[in-house]
PDB file of C-alpha atoms in Angstrom:
ATOM      1  CA  MET B   1      21.030  -4.463  -5.617  1.00  0.00           C
ATOM      2  CA  GLU B   2      20.220  -5.392  -1.900  1.00  0.00           C
ATOM      3  CA  ARG B   3      20.201  -2.060   0.072  1.00  0.00           C
ATOM      4  CA  ARG B   4      18.582   0.816  -1.894  1.00  0.00           C
ATOM      5  CA  HIS B   5      17.642   4.233  -0.770  1.00  0.00           C
ATOM      6  CA  PHE B   6      16.312   7.292  -2.579  1.00  0.00           C
ATOM      7  CA  LEU B   7      15.215  10.868  -1.797  1.00  0.00           C
ATOM      8  CA  ALA B   8      13.437  13.065  -4.079  1.00  0.00           C
ATOM      9  CA  LEU B   9      15.578  14.524  -7.093  1.00  0.00           C
ATOM     10  CA  THR B  10      14.674  17.617  -9.269  1.00  0.00           C
ATOM     11  CA  GLY B  11      15.451  18.291 -12.860  1.00  0.00           C
ATOM     12  CA  ALA B  12      15.492  14.615 -13.941  1.00  0.00           C
ATOM     13  CA  ALA B  13      13.892  13.044 -16.985  1.00  0.00           C
ATOM     14  CA  GLY B  14      10.021  12.415 -16.995  1.00  0.00           C
ATOM     15  CA  LEU B  15       8.240   9.159 -16.675  1.00  0.00           C
ATOM     16  CA  ALA B  16       7.641   6.478 -19.299  1.00  0.00           C
ATOM     17  CA  THR B  17       4.463   6.823 -21.042  1.00  0.00           C
ATOM     18  CA  LEU B  18       3.234   3.154 -20.480  1.00  0.00           C
ATOM     19  CA  GLY B  19       1.763   1.798 -17.407  1.00  0.00           C
ATOM     20  CA  GLY B  20       3.352  -1.548 -17.843  1.00  0.00           C
ATOM     21  CA  LEU B  21       0.514  -3.059 -19.711  1.00  0.00           C
ATOM     22  CA  ALA B  22       0.177  -0.846 -22.817  1.00  0.00           C
ATOM     23  CA  ALA B  23      -1.987   1.946 -21.076  1.00  0.00           C
ATOM     24  CA  PRO B  24      -1.180   5.600 -20.232  1.00  0.00           C
ATOM     25  CA  ALA B  25       0.588   5.900 -16.936  1.00  0.00           C
ATOM     26  CA  GLN B  26      -0.514   9.463 -16.226  1.00  0.00           C
ATOM     27  CA  ALA B  27      -4.123  10.480 -15.484  1.00  0.00           C
ATOM     28  CA  ALA B  28      -4.964  13.892 -14.580  1.00  0.00           C
ATOM     29  CA  GLY B  29      -2.298  14.744 -12.417  1.00  0.00           C
ATOM     30  CA  TYR B  30      -1.556  11.297 -10.973  1.00  0.00           C
ATOM     31  CA  ARG B  31       0.887   8.648 -12.148  1.00  0.00           C
ATOM     32  CA  PHE B  32       0.581   4.663 -11.908  1.00  0.00           C
ATOM     33  CA  PHE B  33       2.664   1.886 -13.323  1.00  0.00           C
ATOM     34  CA  ASN B  34       1.820  -1.830 -13.117  1.00  0.00           C
ATOM     35  CA  ARG B  35       3.546  -4.959 -14.114  1.00  0.00           C
ATOM     36  CA  ARG B  36       2.292  -8.444 -14.330  1.00  0.00           C
ATOM     37  CA  ILE B  37      -0.945  -7.704 -12.691  1.00  0.00           C
ATOM     38  CA  PRO B  38      -4.316  -8.957 -13.734  1.00  0.00           C
ATOM     39  CA  ASP B  39      -5.398  -7.130 -16.901  1.00  0.00           C
ATOM     40  CA  GLU B  40      -8.722  -6.157 -15.413  1.00  0.00           C
ATOM     41  CA  ALA B  41      -6.984  -4.504 -12.354  1.00  0.00           C
ATOM     42  CA  HIS B  42      -4.837  -2.520 -14.692  1.00  0.00           C
ATOM     43  CA  LYS B  43      -7.728  -1.332 -16.514  1.00  0.00           C
ATOM     44  CA  LYS B  44      -9.590  -0.200 -13.377  1.00  0.00           C
ATOM     45  CA  ILE B  45      -6.640   1.626 -11.947  1.00  0.00           C
ATOM     46  CA  GLY B  46      -6.458   3.500 -15.312  1.00  0.00           C
ATOM     47  CA  GLU B  47     -10.237   4.310 -14.909  1.00  0.00           C
ATOM     48  CA  LEU B  48      -9.930   5.524 -11.316  1.00  0.00           C
ATOM     49  CA  ALA B  49      -6.579   7.200 -11.394  1.00  0.00           C
ATOM     50  CA  PRO B  50      -7.832  10.566 -12.500  1.00  0.00           C
ATOM     51  CA  SER B  51      -9.380  10.884  -9.081  1.00  0.00           C
ATOM     52  CA  GLY B  52      -6.285   9.715  -7.350  1.00  0.00           C
ATOM     53  CA  ILE B  53      -5.735   6.171  -6.050  1.00  0.00           C
ATOM     54  CA  THR B  54      -6.227   5.959  -2.198  1.00  0.00           C
ATOM     55  CA  SER B  55      -5.527   2.190  -1.917  1.00  0.00           C
ATOM     56  CA  PHE B  56      -4.770  -0.721  -4.099  1.00  0.00           C
ATOM     57  CA  SER B  57      -4.068  -4.178  -2.742  1.00  0.00           C
ATOM     58  CA  PHE B  58      -4.023  -7.906  -3.246  1.00  0.00           C
ATOM     59  CA  THR B  59      -5.433 -10.875  -1.378  1.00  0.00           C
ATOM     60  CA  PRO B  60      -3.165 -13.853  -1.119  1.00  0.00           C
ATOM     61  CA  SER B  61      -5.151 -15.546  -3.895  1.00  0.00           C
ATOM     62  CA  ASN B  62      -4.513 -12.607  -6.306  1.00  0.00           C
ATOM     63  CA  GLY B  63      -7.717 -10.967  -5.726  1.00  0.00           C
ATOM     64  CA  TRP B  64      -7.722  -7.202  -5.617  1.00  0.00           C
ATOM     65  CA  VAL B  65      -9.259  -3.973  -4.804  1.00  0.00           C
ATOM     66  CA  VAL B  66      -8.920  -0.443  -5.817  1.00  0.00           C
ATOM     67  CA  VAL B  67     -10.361   2.597  -3.974  1.00  0.00           C
ATOM     68  CA  ALA B  68     -10.212   6.293  -5.399  1.00  0.00           C
ATOM     69  CA  GLN B  69     -10.197   9.452  -3.451  1.00  0.00           C
ATOM     70  CA  ASN B  70     -13.739  10.269  -4.637  1.00  0.00           C
ATOM     71  CA  GLY B  71     -15.105   7.120  -3.043  1.00  0.00           C
ATOM     72  CA  ARG B  72     -15.350   4.947  -6.296  1.00  0.00           C
ATOM     73  CA  TYR B  73     -14.031   1.535  -6.010  1.00  0.00           C
ATOM     74  CA  PHE B  74     -14.007  -1.843  -7.591  1.00  0.00           C
ATOM     75  CA  ALA B  75     -12.952  -5.414  -6.344  1.00  0.00           C
ATOM     76  CA  ARG B  76     -12.306  -8.825  -7.837  1.00  0.00           C
ATOM     77  CA  GLY B  77     -12.020 -11.921  -5.867  1.00  0.00           C
ATOM     78  CA  ILE B  78     -12.052 -10.441  -2.244  1.00  0.00           C
ATOM     79  CA  PRO B  79     -14.104 -11.787   0.635  1.00  0.00           C
ATOM     80  CA  ASP B  80     -17.745 -10.982   0.422  1.00  0.00           C
ATOM     81  CA  GLU B  81     -17.899  -9.459   3.823  1.00  0.00           C
ATOM     82  CA  CYS B  82     -14.850  -7.243   3.023  1.00  0.00           C
ATOM     83  CA  PHE B  83     -16.620  -6.000  -0.178  1.00  0.00           C
ATOM     84  CA  ALA B  84     -19.928  -5.297   1.640  1.00  0.00           C
ATOM     85  CA  LYS B  85     -18.146  -3.529   4.610  1.00  0.00           C
ATOM     86  CA  LEU B  86     -16.175  -1.427   2.213  1.00  0.00           C
ATOM     87  CA  GLY B  87     -19.196  -0.174   0.354  1.00  0.00           C
ATOM     88  CA  GLN B  88     -20.909   0.279   3.757  1.00  0.00           C
ATOM     89  CA  MET B  89     -18.135   2.571   4.907  1.00  0.00           C
ATOM     90  CA  ILE B  90     -17.845   4.606   1.858  1.00  0.00           C
ATOM     91  CA  ARG B  91     -21.673   5.155   1.648  1.00  0.00           C
ATOM     92  CA  SER B  92     -21.586   6.411   5.162  1.00  0.00           C
ATOM     93  CA  GLY B  93     -19.255   9.318   4.098  1.00  0.00           C
ATOM     94  CA  MET B  94     -15.976   7.897   5.292  1.00  0.00           C
ATOM     95  CA  ARG B  95     -12.786   8.325   3.338  1.00  0.00           C
ATOM     96  CA  ILE B  96     -10.918   4.947   2.993  1.00  0.00           C
ATOM     97  CA  HIS B  97      -7.255   4.972   3.760  1.00  0.00           C
ATOM     98  CA  CYS B  98      -6.382   1.227   3.293  1.00  0.00           C
ATOM     99  CA  VAL B  99      -7.742  -2.203   2.561  1.00  0.00           C
ATOM    100  CA  ALA B 100      -5.267  -4.896   3.622  1.00  0.00           C
ATOM    101  CA  PHE B 101      -5.312  -8.805   3.762  1.00  0.00           C
ATOM    102  CA  ALA B 102      -3.602 -11.180   6.006  1.00  0.00           C
ATOM    103  CA  PRO B 103      -1.412 -13.710   4.154  1.00  0.00           C
ATOM    104  CA  GLU B 104      -3.167 -16.686   5.595  1.00  0.00           C
ATOM    105  CA  GLY B 105      -6.042 -16.056   3.104  1.00  0.00           C
ATOM    106  CA  GLY B 106      -9.771 -16.639   3.824  1.00  0.00           C
ATOM    107  CA  ASN B 107     -11.863 -13.871   5.752  1.00  0.00           C
ATOM    108  CA  ARG B 108      -8.990 -12.118   7.070  1.00  0.00           C
ATOM    109  CA  TRP B 109      -8.631  -8.451   6.358  1.00  0.00           C
ATOM    110  CA  VAL B 110      -8.757  -4.859   7.559  1.00  0.00           C
ATOM    111  CA  ILE B 111     -10.130  -1.516   6.277  1.00  0.00           C
ATOM    112  CA  THR B 112      -9.126   1.776   7.686  1.00  0.00           C
ATOM    113  CA  ALA B 113     -10.797   5.192   7.092  1.00  0.00           C
ATOM    114  CA  ASP B 114     -10.563   8.684   8.417  1.00  0.00           C
ATOM    115  CA  ARG B 115     -13.131   8.121  11.125  1.00  0.00           C
ATOM    116  CA  SER B 116     -13.090   4.534  11.749  1.00  0.00           C
ATOM    117  CA  PHE B 117     -11.881   0.900  10.882  1.00  0.00           C
ATOM    118  CA  PHE B 118     -13.329  -2.586  10.672  1.00  0.00           C
ATOM    119  CA  ALA B 119     -11.257  -5.809  10.850  1.00  0.00           C
ATOM    120  CA  ARG B 120     -11.926  -9.443  10.657  1.00  0.00           C
ATOM    121  CA  ASN B 121      -9.601 -12.379  11.914  1.00  0.00           C
ATOM    122  CA  ILE B 122      -6.435 -10.398  12.106  1.00  0.00           C
ATOM    123  CA  PRO B 123      -3.882 -10.954  15.020  1.00  0.00           C
ATOM    124  CA  ASP B 124      -5.344  -9.678  18.341  1.00  0.00           C
ATOM    125  CA  GLU B 125      -2.478  -7.216  18.982  1.00  0.00           C
ATOM    126  CA  CYS B 126      -2.738  -5.686  15.605  1.00  0.00           C
ATOM    127  CA  TYR B 127      -6.545  -5.155  15.922  1.00  0.00           C
ATOM    128  CA  LYS B 128      -5.810  -3.524  19.576  1.00  0.00           C
ATOM    129  CA  ARG B 129      -3.135  -1.392  18.268  1.00  0.00           C
ATOM    130  CA  ILE B 130      -5.315  -0.082  15.374  1.00  0.00           C
ATOM    131  CA  GLY B 131      -8.134   0.670  17.901  1.00  0.00           C
ATOM    132  CA  GLY B 132      -5.662   2.540  20.197  1.00  0.00           C
ATOM    133  CA  TYR B 133      -4.535   4.893  17.312  1.00  0.00           C
ATOM    134  CA  TYR B 134      -8.152   5.699  16.637  1.00  0.00           C
ATOM    135  CA  ALA B 135      -8.829   6.263  20.336  1.00  0.00           C
ATOM    136  CA  ALA B 136      -5.933   8.792  20.312  1.00  0.00           C
ATOM    137  CA  ASP B 137      -7.603  10.514  17.336  1.00  0.00           C
ATOM    138  CA  GLN B 138      -4.937   9.312  15.170  1.00  0.00           C
ATOM    139  CA  PRO B 139      -6.540   7.480  12.195  1.00  0.00           C
ATOM    140  CA  VAL B 140      -4.646   4.589  10.668  1.00  0.00           C
ATOM    141  CA  VAL B 141      -3.308   5.471   7.049  1.00  0.00           C
ATOM    142  CA  HIS B 142      -1.876   1.812   6.444  1.00  0.00           C
ATOM    143  CA  VAL B 143      -1.738  -1.666   7.602  1.00  0.00           C
ATOM    144  CA  ALA B 144       0.718  -4.280   6.031  1.00  0.00           C
ATOM    145  CA  PHE B 145       1.267  -8.003   6.634  1.00  0.00           C
ATOM    146  CA  PRO B 146       4.547  -9.698   5.710  1.00  0.00           C
ATOM    147  CA  PRO B 147       3.804 -12.980   3.642  1.00  0.00           C
ATOM    148  CA  ALA B 148       5.304 -15.193   6.267  1.00  0.00           C
ATOM    149  CA  GLY B 149       1.976 -14.612   8.178  1.00  0.00           C
ATOM    150  CA  GLY B 150       1.410 -15.313  11.829  1.00  0.00           C
ATOM    151  CA  ASP B 151       1.739 -12.371  14.444  1.00  0.00           C
ATOM    152  CA  ARG B 152       3.657 -10.168  12.024  1.00  0.00           C
ATOM    153  CA  TRP B 153       2.144  -6.817  10.908  1.00  0.00           C
ATOM    154  CA  VAL B 154       2.776  -3.039  10.713  1.00  0.00           C
ATOM    155  CA  VAL B 155       0.236  -0.368  11.564  1.00  0.00           C
ATOM    156  CA  VAL B 156       1.048   3.256  10.412  1.00  0.00           C
ATOM    157  CA  GLY B 157      -0.929   6.090  12.020  1.00  0.00           C
ATOM    158  CA  THR B 158      -1.120   9.820  11.095  1.00  0.00           C
ATOM    159  CA  ASP B 159       1.478  10.282  13.621  1.00  0.00           C
ATOM    160  CA  GLY B 160       3.737   7.264  14.297  1.00  0.00           C
ATOM    161  CA  PHE B 161       3.850   3.663  13.510  1.00  0.00           C
ATOM    162  CA  PHE B 162       4.134   0.266  15.368  1.00  0.00           C
ATOM    163  CA  ALA B 163       5.531  -3.110  13.926  1.00  0.00           C
ATOM    164  CA  ARG B 164       5.531  -6.487  15.106  1.00  0.00           C
ATOM    165  CA  GLY B 165       7.691  -9.424  13.809  1.00  0.00           C
ATOM    166  CA  VAL B 166       9.008  -7.748  10.868  1.00  0.00           C
ATOM    167  CA  ASP B 167      12.661  -7.901   9.524  1.00  0.00           C
ATOM    168  CA  ASP B 168      14.769  -5.843  11.736  1.00  0.00           C
ATOM    169  CA  ALA B 169      16.436  -3.995   8.844  1.00  0.00           C
ATOM    170  CA  CYS B 170      12.918  -2.938   7.688  1.00  0.00           C
ATOM    171  CA  TYR B 171      12.219  -1.849  11.219  1.00  0.00           C
ATOM    172  CA  GLN B 172      15.261   0.224  11.596  1.00  0.00           C
ATOM    173  CA  LYS B 173      14.774   1.991   8.183  1.00  0.00           C
ATOM    174  CA  MET B 174      11.198   2.833   9.301  1.00  0.00           C
ATOM    175  CA  ARG B 175      12.574   4.490  12.341  1.00  0.00           C
ATOM    176  CA  GLU B 176      15.408   6.126  10.367  1.00  0.00           C
ATOM    177  CA  LEU B 177      13.115   7.554   7.589  1.00  0.00           C
ATOM    178  CA  SER B 178      10.656   8.911  10.315  1.00  0.00           C
ATOM    179  CA  ARG B 179      13.137  11.229  11.642  1.00  0.00           C
ATOM    180  CA  GLY B 180      11.943  14.372   9.936  1.00  0.00           C
ATOM    181  CA  ARG B 181       9.354  12.643   7.847  1.00  0.00           C
ATOM    182  CA  ARG B 182       6.362  10.577   8.223  1.00  0.00           C
ATOM    183  CA  VAL B 183       6.090   6.862   7.046  1.00  0.00           C
ATOM    184  CA  THR B 184       3.194   6.407   4.853  1.00  0.00           C
ATOM    185  CA  ARG B 185       3.524   2.983   3.271  1.00  0.00           C
ATOM    186  CA  VAL B 186       5.354  -0.296   4.002  1.00  0.00           C
ATOM    187  CA  ALA B 187       5.121  -3.113   1.478  1.00  0.00           C
ATOM    188  CA  PHE B 188       6.271  -6.810   1.452  1.00  0.00           C
ATOM    189  CA  PRO B 189       6.793  -8.759  -1.878  1.00  0.00           C
ATOM    190  CA  TYR B 190       5.582 -12.372  -1.699  1.00  0.00           C
ATOM    191  CA  THR B 191       9.153 -13.386  -3.005  1.00  0.00           C
ATOM    192  CA  GLY B 192      10.866 -11.717  -0.094  1.00  0.00           C
ATOM    193  CA  GLY B 193      12.172  -8.148   0.556  1.00  0.00           C
ATOM    194  CA  TRP B 194      10.502  -5.008   1.676  1.00  0.00           C
ATOM    195  CA  THR B 195      10.044  -1.253   0.858  1.00  0.00           C
ATOM    196  CA  VAL B 196       9.310   1.679   3.169  1.00  0.00           C
ATOM    197  CA  VAL B 197       7.767   4.946   1.875  1.00  0.00           C
ATOM    198  CA  ALA B 198       8.109   8.193   3.940  1.00  0.00           C
ATOM    199  CA  GLN B 199       6.793  11.037   2.016  1.00  0.00           C
ATOM    200  CA  ASP B 200       9.438  12.179  -0.456  1.00  0.00           C
ATOM    201  CA  ALA B 201      11.879   9.407   0.596  1.00  0.00           C
ATOM    202  CA  PHE B 202      11.786   5.619   0.187  1.00  0.00           C
ATOM    203  CA  HIS B 203      14.071   2.587   0.816  1.00  0.00           C
ATOM    204  CA  ALA B 204      13.769  -0.918  -0.623  1.00  0.00           C
ATOM    205  CA  ARG B 205      15.518  -4.293  -0.150  1.00  0.00           C
ATOM    206  CA  GLY B 206      15.322  -7.316  -2.259  1.00  0.00           C
ATOM    207  CA  ILE B 207      12.385  -6.173  -4.509  1.00  0.00           C
ATOM    208  CA  ASP B 208      12.039  -6.455  -8.145  1.00  0.00           C
ATOM    209  CA  ASP B 209      14.623  -4.289 -10.069  1.00  0.00           C
ATOM    210  CA  GLU B 210      12.317  -2.756 -12.549  1.00  0.00           C
ATOM    211  CA  CYS B 211      10.030  -1.951  -9.739  1.00  0.00           C
ATOM    212  CA  PHE B 212      12.745  -0.011  -7.766  1.00  0.00           C
ATOM    213  CA  GLN B 213      13.857   1.730 -10.975  1.00  0.00           C
ATOM    214  CA  GLN B 214      10.201   2.903 -11.494  1.00  0.00           C
ATOM    215  CA  MET B 215      10.090   4.205  -7.930  1.00  0.00           C
ATOM    216  CA  LYS B 216      13.203   6.352  -8.716  1.00  0.00           C
ATOM    217  CA  THR B 217      11.460   7.607 -12.050  1.00  0.00           C
ATOM    218  CA  PHE B 218       8.403   8.594 -10.164  1.00  0.00           C
ATOM    219  CA  GLN B 219      10.373  10.632  -7.605  1.00  0.00           C
ATOM    220  CA  ALA B 220      12.679  12.062 -10.213  1.00  0.00           C
ATOM    221  CA  GLY B 221       9.660  13.311 -12.144  1.00  0.00           C
ATOM    222  CA  GLY B 222       8.227  14.934  -9.117  1.00  0.00           C
ATOM    223  CA  TRP B 223       5.554  12.214  -8.467  1.00  0.00           C
ATOM    224  CA  PRO B 224       5.842  11.208  -4.735  1.00  0.00           C
ATOM    225  CA  LEU B 225       4.894   7.694  -4.191  1.00  0.00           C
ATOM    226  CA  HIS B 226       1.751   7.031  -2.499  1.00  0.00           C
ATOM    227  CA  ASP B 227       0.706   3.238  -2.873  1.00  0.00           C
ATOM    228  CA  VAL B 228       3.005   0.175  -3.544  1.00  0.00           C
ATOM    229  CA  ALA B 229       1.426  -3.163  -3.847  1.00  0.00           C
ATOM    230  CA  PHE B 230       2.867  -6.609  -4.607  1.00  0.00           C
ATOM    231  CA  SER B 231       0.852  -9.537  -6.128  1.00  0.00           C
ATOM    232  CA  PRO B 232       1.321 -13.057  -4.782  1.00  0.00           C
ATOM    233  CA  VAL B 233       1.823 -14.471  -8.424  1.00  0.00           C
ATOM    234  CA  ASN B 234       4.262 -13.651 -11.254  1.00  0.00           C
ATOM    235  CA  ASN B 235       6.171 -11.283  -8.970  1.00  0.00           C
ATOM    236  CA  GLY B 236       3.707  -8.582 -10.118  1.00  0.00           C
ATOM    237  CA  TRP B 237       3.576  -5.041  -8.563  1.00  0.00           C
ATOM    238  CA  SER B 238       1.739  -1.858  -8.725  1.00  0.00           C
ATOM    239  CA  LEU B 239       2.818   1.727  -8.138  1.00  0.00           C
ATOM    240  CA  SER B 240       0.737   4.982  -7.950  1.00  0.00           C
ATOM    241  CA  SER B 241       1.512   8.636  -6.903  1.00  0.00           C
ATOM    242  CA  ARG B 242      -0.227  10.959  -4.488  1.00  0.00           C
ATOM    243  CA  GLY B 243      -0.502  13.564  -7.117  1.00  0.00           C
TER     244      GLY B 243
END
């Protein structure tokens, strides 16, 4: 199924009880579902899910980091400077919105929070665009990089978004879904395709079929999607709700 769109439904069946790796998918008001991600990442998501997952993301080498709403976090295989800066921002009282890694790998990443952000070696225009949102008192809630790399990126603020070099169909769907809603997440599988989440609606193209079916199951069960992350290996993916 190449073009797929879904709005929130009511009265549908509940979610499956497994998170994709033989662990509960519900934790104190939040849902998650993982498939073909590292076992340790699945375990840590389960441990932090009762507090609500704020951000979960992969590096191009399949490292990963998970951050909860209460400031707890755990990472494996991410750049040392990124890990240190994440801890520093959390200890200063910031609420983390997003941690994202550029597909070229190495020490290329960005962390956005409620009051500020920090980035290392991302495209110049992307960095300036993020800074512009904060200067306008619009914290950035999400940053995404398509796997092709280069000057391709998406920045999502609390009131609007900006994209450079992404698939035109993806960009047009972001515009369409933002009419009456707010885009909250954009994600790009390493195998191609994309998905856009806008509060109670989403649209996906070319993603893993089971992932898409689970996204529909989340919405049908009354669990609006919050985070969507795709692994660079094994066509793995992770979903979590916003409560």
